[in-house]
XYZ file of C-alpha atoms in Angstrom:
62
model
C 0.000 0.000 0.000
C 1.353 3.390 -0.980
C 0.593 6.311 1.339
C -0.528 9.458 -0.396
C 0.679 12.486 1.626
C -1.867 14.805 0.020
C -4.723 12.516 1.027
C -3.404 12.316 4.594
C -3.079 16.102 4.743
C -6.634 16.625 3.454
C -7.932 14.109 5.996
C -6.096 15.960 8.782
C -7.557 19.273 7.576
C -11.054 17.773 7.586
C -10.534 16.484 11.121
C -9.418 19.917 12.320
C -12.325 21.644 10.582
C -14.960 19.284 11.977
C -13.445 19.397 15.482
C -13.469 23.195 15.451
C -17.108 23.241 14.333
C -18.043 20.740 17.056
C -16.193 22.764 19.702
C -17.895 25.997 18.624
C -21.316 24.353 18.618
C -20.744 22.903 22.085
C -19.504 26.287 23.352
C -22.645 28.009 22.028
C -24.949 25.328 23.364
C -23.364 24.623 26.762
C -21.168 27.628 27.566
C -18.481 26.910 30.154
C -19.539 23.273 30.483
C -18.834 22.519 26.814
C -15.869 20.229 27.509
C -17.931 18.219 29.991
C -20.795 17.914 27.480
C -18.416 16.641 24.790
C -16.939 14.082 27.188
C -20.449 12.819 27.932
C -21.129 12.632 24.200
C -17.846 10.744 23.771
C -19.132 7.979 26.062
C -21.819 7.002 23.533
C -21.112 3.400 22.431
C -22.617 3.938 18.962
C -20.087 6.610 18.062
C -17.885 5.799 15.068
C -14.083 5.890 15.111
C -14.123 9.096 13.093
C -16.639 10.648 15.489
C -14.429 9.708 18.441
C -11.414 11.342 16.785
C -13.394 14.497 16.105
C -14.759 14.711 19.647
C -11.370 14.015 21.250
C -9.808 16.783 19.174
C -12.699 19.135 20.016
C -12.147 18.517 23.736
C -8.459 19.336 23.243
C -9.400 22.574 21.498
C -11.617 23.612 24.397
């Protein structure tokens, strides 16, 4: 398998973009308790691997 650096970079950009959107939405919705709300959302067992990555990054951004 050959790794495509452009594809990896675009995937990383998408992760950052979605995490920032999620963090902003949580901040608007929950205020100072946004990080706590995202951690609760992270505990959902039906969350996909991509969703977990996005939420973990959003918690880091907060």
